[in-house]
PDB file of C-alpha atoms in Angstrom:
ATOM      1  CA  UNK A   1      32.890  30.652   9.072  1.00  0.00           C
ATOM      2  CA  UNK A   2      34.542  27.364   8.078  1.00  0.00           C
ATOM      3  CA  UNK A   3      32.925  25.703  11.067  1.00  0.00           C
ATOM      4  CA  UNK A   4      29.436  26.676   9.771  1.00  0.00           C
ATOM      5  CA  UNK A   5      30.181  25.238   6.339  1.00  0.00           C
ATOM      6  CA  UNK A   6      31.492  22.063   7.907  1.00  0.00           C
ATOM      7  CA  UNK A   7      28.376  21.713  10.080  1.00  0.00           C
ATOM      8  CA  UNK A   8      26.096  22.407   7.101  1.00  0.00           C
ATOM      9  CA  UNK A   9      28.005  19.899   4.971  1.00  0.00           C
ATOM     10  CA  UNK A  10      27.863  17.211   7.662  1.00  0.00           C
ATOM     11  CA  UNK A  11      24.149  17.862   8.185  1.00  0.00           C
ATOM     12  CA  UNK A  12      23.485  17.459   4.449  1.00  0.00           C
ATOM     13  CA  UNK A  13      25.600  14.308   4.365  1.00  0.00           C
ATOM     14  CA  UNK A  14      23.701  12.821   7.324  1.00  0.00           C
ATOM     15  CA  UNK A  15      20.379  13.629   5.662  1.00  0.00           C
ATOM     16  CA  UNK A  16      21.521  12.003   2.406  1.00  0.00           C
ATOM     17  CA  UNK A  17      22.591   8.869   4.291  1.00  0.00           C
ATOM     18  CA  UNK A  18      19.235   8.652   6.085  1.00  0.00           C
ATOM     19  CA  UNK A  19      17.311   9.060   2.830  1.00  0.00           C
ATOM     20  CA  UNK A  20      19.581   6.505   1.151  1.00  0.00           C
ATOM     21  CA  UNK A  21      19.048   3.977   3.932  1.00  0.00           C
ATOM     22  CA  UNK A  22      15.278   4.394   3.733  1.00  0.00           C
ATOM     23  CA  UNK A  23      15.393   3.911  -0.043  1.00  0.00           C
ATOM     24  CA  UNK A  24      17.485   0.756   0.313  1.00  0.00           C
ATOM     25  CA  UNK A  25      15.170  -0.629   2.979  1.00  0.00           C
ATOM     26  CA  UNK A  26      12.082   0.124   0.907  1.00  0.00           C
ATOM     27  CA  UNK A  27      13.628  -1.643  -2.071  1.00  0.00           C
ATOM     28  CA  UNK A  28      14.931  -4.583  -0.023  1.00  0.00           C
ATOM     29  CA  UNK A  29      12.061  -6.966  -0.821  1.00  0.00           C
ATOM     30  CA  UNK A  30      12.230  -6.290  -4.559  1.00  0.00           C
ATOM     31  CA  UNK A  31      15.808  -7.481  -4.966  1.00  0.00           C
ATOM     32  CA  UNK A  32      16.086 -11.221  -5.294  1.00  0.00           C
ATOM     33  CA  UNK A  33      19.646 -11.800  -4.151  1.00  0.00           C
ATOM     34  CA  UNK A  34      21.184 -15.252  -3.885  1.00  0.00           C
ATOM     35  CA  UNK A  35      19.718 -17.086  -0.890  1.00  0.00           C
ATOM     36  CA  UNK A  36      21.574 -19.075   1.730  1.00  0.00           C
ATOM     37  CA  UNK A  37      19.608 -22.192   0.760  1.00  0.00           C
ATOM     38  CA  UNK A  38      16.984 -23.302  -1.770  1.00  0.00           C
ATOM     39  CA  UNK A  39      14.387 -25.896  -0.818  1.00  0.00           C
ATOM     40  CA  UNK A  40      12.215 -27.644  -3.378  1.00  0.00           C
ATOM     41  CA  UNK A  41       9.085 -29.524  -2.316  1.00  0.00           C
ATOM     42  CA  UNK A  42       7.458 -31.587  -5.077  1.00  0.00           C
ATOM     43  CA  UNK A  43       3.977 -32.586  -3.981  1.00  0.00           C
ATOM     44  CA  UNK A  44       3.254 -35.192  -6.671  1.00  0.00           C
ATOM     45  CA  UNK A  45       6.163 -37.404  -5.663  1.00  0.00           C
ATOM     46  CA  UNK A  46       6.399 -36.114  -2.086  1.00  0.00           C
ATOM     47  CA  UNK A  47      10.089 -35.259  -2.558  1.00  0.00           C
ATOM     48  CA  UNK A  48      12.007 -32.635  -0.621  1.00  0.00           C
ATOM     49  CA  UNK A  49      15.318 -31.327  -1.937  1.00  0.00           C
ATOM     50  CA  UNK A  50      17.755 -28.857  -0.396  1.00  0.00           C
ATOM     51  CA  UNK A  51      20.412 -27.079  -2.424  1.00  0.00           C
ATOM     52  CA  UNK A  52      23.287 -24.967  -1.118  1.00  0.00           C
ATOM     53  CA  UNK A  53      25.460 -22.401  -2.894  1.00  0.00           C
ATOM     54  CA  UNK A  54      27.878 -24.165  -5.204  1.00  0.00           C
ATOM     55  CA  UNK A  55      25.427 -26.972  -6.074  1.00  0.00           C
ATOM     56  CA  UNK A  56      24.571 -27.155  -9.777  1.00  0.00           C
ATOM     57  CA  UNK A  57      20.830 -27.308  -9.037  1.00  0.00           C
ATOM     58  CA  UNK A  58      21.102 -24.314  -6.675  1.00  0.00           C
ATOM     59  CA  UNK A  59      22.638 -22.163  -9.399  1.00  0.00           C
ATOM     60  CA  UNK A  60      20.198 -23.300 -12.094  1.00  0.00           C
ATOM     61  CA  UNK A  61      17.101 -22.870  -9.919  1.00  0.00           C
ATOM     62  CA  UNK A  62      18.227 -19.468  -8.655  1.00  0.00           C
ATOM     63  CA  UNK A  63      19.013 -18.225 -12.169  1.00  0.00           C
ATOM     64  CA  UNK A  64      15.637 -19.392 -13.541  1.00  0.00           C
ATOM     65  CA  UNK A  65      13.681 -17.863 -10.646  1.00  0.00           C
ATOM     66  CA  UNK A  66      15.682 -14.619 -10.796  1.00  0.00           C
ATOM     67  CA  UNK A  67      15.043 -14.337 -14.544  1.00  0.00           C
ATOM     68  CA  UNK A  68      11.297 -14.835 -14.061  1.00  0.00           C
ATOM     69  CA  UNK A  69      11.307 -12.439 -11.075  1.00  0.00           C
ATOM     70  CA  UNK A  70      13.012  -9.734 -13.131  1.00  0.00           C
ATOM     71  CA  UNK A  71      10.680 -10.318 -16.092  1.00  0.00           C
ATOM     72  CA  UNK A  72       7.647 -10.011 -13.809  1.00  0.00           C
ATOM     73  CA  UNK A  73       9.039  -6.752 -12.364  1.00  0.00           C
ATOM     74  CA  UNK A  74       9.449  -5.416 -15.937  1.00  0.00           C
ATOM     75  CA  UNK A  75       5.794  -6.195 -16.668  1.00  0.00           C
ATOM     76  CA  UNK A  76       4.852  -4.387 -13.438  1.00  0.00           C
ATOM     77  CA  UNK A  77       6.891  -1.281 -14.370  1.00  0.00           C
ATOM     78  CA  UNK A  78       9.556  -2.185 -11.827  1.00  0.00           C
ATOM     79  CA  UNK A  79       7.126  -2.185  -8.913  1.00  0.00           C
ATOM     80  CA  UNK A  80       6.482  -4.932  -6.401  1.00  0.00           C
ATOM     81  CA  UNK A  81       2.795  -5.514  -7.133  1.00  0.00           C
ATOM     82  CA  UNK A  82       1.183  -7.542  -4.348  1.00  0.00           C
ATOM     83  CA  UNK A  83      -2.180  -9.157  -3.748  1.00  0.00           C
ATOM     84  CA  UNK A  84      -4.197  -7.424  -1.088  1.00  0.00           C
ATOM     85  CA  UNK A  85      -4.522 -10.618   0.928  1.00  0.00           C
ATOM     86  CA  UNK A  86      -2.276 -11.001   3.957  1.00  0.00           C
ATOM     87  CA  UNK A  87      -2.018 -14.800   3.658  1.00  0.00           C
ATOM     88  CA  UNK A  88      -3.144 -17.760   1.546  1.00  0.00           C
ATOM     89  CA  UNK A  89      -6.345 -19.623   2.322  1.00  0.00           C
ATOM     90  CA  UNK A  90      -5.374 -23.006   3.755  1.00  0.00           C
ATOM     91  CA  UNK A  91      -8.822 -24.456   3.084  1.00  0.00           C
ATOM     92  CA  UNK A  92      -8.375 -23.818  -0.632  1.00  0.00           C
ATOM     93  CA  UNK A  93      -4.731 -24.869  -0.767  1.00  0.00           C
ATOM     94  CA  UNK A  94      -3.656 -24.772  -4.390  1.00  0.00           C
ATOM     95  CA  UNK A  95       0.028 -24.059  -3.860  1.00  0.00           C
ATOM     96  CA  UNK A  96       1.250 -27.442  -5.090  1.00  0.00           C
ATOM     97  CA  UNK A  97       4.980 -27.753  -5.785  1.00  0.00           C
ATOM     98  CA  UNK A  98       6.921 -25.022  -3.992  1.00  0.00           C
ATOM     99  CA  UNK A  99      10.410 -23.563  -4.236  1.00  0.00           C
ATOM    100  CA  UNK A 100      11.597 -21.796  -1.082  1.00  0.00           C
ATOM    101  CA  UNK A 101      14.509 -19.370  -1.090  1.00  0.00           C
ATOM    102  CA  UNK A 102      15.838 -18.998   2.462  1.00  0.00           C
ATOM    103  CA  UNK A 103      17.759 -15.931   3.673  1.00  0.00           C
ATOM    104  CA  UNK A 104      19.609 -16.133   6.983  1.00  0.00           C
ATOM    105  CA  UNK A 105      19.639 -12.331   7.135  1.00  0.00           C
ATOM    106  CA  UNK A 106      16.005 -11.348   6.796  1.00  0.00           C
ATOM    107  CA  UNK A 107      14.788  -8.995   4.091  1.00  0.00           C
ATOM    108  CA  UNK A 108      13.236  -5.795   5.393  1.00  0.00           C
ATOM    109  CA  UNK A 109       9.497  -5.616   4.672  1.00  0.00           C
ATOM    110  CA  UNK A 110       9.290  -2.038   5.954  1.00  0.00           C
ATOM    111  CA  UNK A 111       6.941  -0.436   8.397  1.00  0.00           C
ATOM    112  CA  UNK A 112       3.323  -1.486   8.734  1.00  0.00           C
ATOM    113  CA  UNK A 113       3.927  -4.906   7.220  1.00  0.00           C
ATOM    114  CA  UNK A 114       2.029  -8.048   8.130  1.00  0.00           C
ATOM    115  CA  UNK A 115       5.406  -9.778   8.616  1.00  0.00           C
ATOM    116  CA  UNK A 116       8.371  -8.517  10.600  1.00  0.00           C
ATOM    117  CA  UNK A 117      11.157 -10.402   8.811  1.00  0.00           C
ATOM    118  CA  UNK A 118      11.250 -11.868   5.302  1.00  0.00           C
ATOM    119  CA  UNK A 119      13.352 -15.019   5.632  1.00  0.00           C
ATOM    120  CA  UNK A 120      11.557 -17.050   2.939  1.00  0.00           C
ATOM    121  CA  UNK A 121      10.464 -16.363  -0.621  1.00  0.00           C
ATOM    122  CA  UNK A 122       8.187 -19.186  -1.763  1.00  0.00           C
ATOM    123  CA  UNK A 123       7.275 -19.732  -5.415  1.00  0.00           C
ATOM    124  CA  UNK A 124       4.527 -21.991  -6.781  1.00  0.00           C
ATOM    125  CA  UNK A 125       5.519 -22.479 -10.432  1.00  0.00           C
ATOM    126  CA  UNK A 126       2.653 -24.715 -11.559  1.00  0.00           C
ATOM    127  CA  UNK A 127      -0.375 -23.233  -9.831  1.00  0.00           C
ATOM    128  CA  UNK A 128      -0.061 -19.571  -8.840  1.00  0.00           C
ATOM    129  CA  UNK A 129       1.096 -16.342 -10.442  1.00  0.00           C
ATOM    130  CA  UNK A 130       2.354 -14.890  -7.201  1.00  0.00           C
ATOM    131  CA  UNK A 131       4.930 -15.734  -4.567  1.00  0.00           C
ATOM    132  CA  UNK A 132       4.828 -15.543  -0.774  1.00  0.00           C
ATOM    133  CA  UNK A 133       7.330 -13.685   1.391  1.00  0.00           C
ATOM    134  CA  UNK A 134       7.144 -15.003   4.934  1.00  0.00           C
ATOM    135  CA  UNK A 135       9.039 -15.290   8.186  1.00  0.00           C
ATOM    136  CA  UNK A 136       8.964 -19.098   8.329  1.00  0.00           C
ATOM    137  CA  UNK A 137       7.166 -20.524   5.243  1.00  0.00           C
ATOM    138  CA  UNK A 138       3.818 -20.146   7.008  1.00  0.00           C
ATOM    139  CA  UNK A 139       1.969 -18.413   4.180  1.00  0.00           C
ATOM    140  CA  UNK A 140      -1.355 -19.507   5.676  1.00  0.00           C
ATOM    141  CA  UNK A 141      -0.994 -17.031   8.559  1.00  0.00           C
ATOM    142  CA  UNK A 142       0.987 -14.010   7.377  1.00  0.00           C
ATOM    143  CA  UNK A 143       2.610 -13.238   4.035  1.00  0.00           C
ATOM    144  CA  UNK A 144       3.354 -10.583   1.477  1.00  0.00           C
ATOM    145  CA  UNK A 145       2.134 -11.948  -1.861  1.00  0.00           C
ATOM    146  CA  UNK A 146       3.993 -10.339  -4.782  1.00  0.00           C
ATOM    147  CA  UNK A 147       3.077 -10.962  -8.420  1.00  0.00           C
ATOM    148  CA  UNK A 148       5.317 -13.605 -10.026  1.00  0.00           C
ATOM    149  CA  UNK A 149       4.957 -15.247 -13.424  1.00  0.00           C
ATOM    150  CA  UNK A 150       6.825 -18.551 -13.700  1.00  0.00           C
ATOM    151  CA  UNK A 151       8.171 -19.534 -17.112  1.00  0.00           C
ATOM    152  CA  UNK A 152       7.848 -22.823 -18.925  1.00  0.00           C
ATOM    153  CA  UNK A 153      11.615 -23.091 -18.588  1.00  0.00           C
ATOM    154  CA  UNK A 154      11.362 -23.094 -14.777  1.00  0.00           C
ATOM    155  CA  UNK A 155       8.499 -25.608 -14.863  1.00  0.00           C
ATOM    156  CA  UNK A 156      10.457 -27.852 -17.237  1.00  0.00           C
ATOM    157  CA  UNK A 157      13.497 -27.791 -14.989  1.00  0.00           C
ATOM    158  CA  UNK A 158      11.448 -28.840 -11.963  1.00  0.00           C
ATOM    159  CA  UNK A 159       9.729 -31.576 -13.966  1.00  0.00           C
ATOM    160  CA  UNK A 160      13.139 -32.986 -14.875  1.00  0.00           C
ATOM    161  CA  UNK A 161      13.963 -33.291 -11.153  1.00  0.00           C
ATOM    162  CA  UNK A 162      10.807 -35.263 -10.354  1.00  0.00           C
ATOM    163  CA  UNK A 163      12.214 -38.442 -11.808  1.00  0.00           C
ATOM    164  CA  UNK A 164      15.729 -38.250 -10.329  1.00  0.00           C
TER     165      UNK A 164
END
C-alpha cells in the first residue's frame, strides 16, 4: 500500500516538474536578466562600445533598459507582445543607434520559433518601439520582435555617451 502512495507521489512530483520546466521555458524570453556583455553602436558618430559586468556604463545601461522593458510589459498586461514580422526589412533600415545585450547561454524561444537560440536582444532607442531577439544580431534574416518603449532617460544617457 505504501509503495502505491510512493509511486503516485513520485508521478505527481514528476508531472509538476515537467509543467514547471515548460512554464519557465515559455517565460524565458520575457525575463531580461543581466547579460554577459552590452554592446552599443552609435550610428551618427560611428562609435562602438562594449561594456562588461562591473563597468559603470554596463550597470547604468542595463538598469535603464530593464526599467523600460518592465514598463513596456506592464502596458502589455505582462505579455510579450511581438510584431508579426519574422525579421526587419534591410531595404528600409531605420534601426539607427542600437544597444545589444549578449547572453552566452541562449534564451529559449520555445517551439515553432523563427530562431533557435536567443543570444542577442537588440534595442533601437531613437527609432523603433520594438526590440529584436536574434541568434547573432542578424535581425534582417530572422528575429522575434517584441514591443519595447524606450524612455527619454535611456535616450539621454546614450546621447551623453556620443561626445565621450
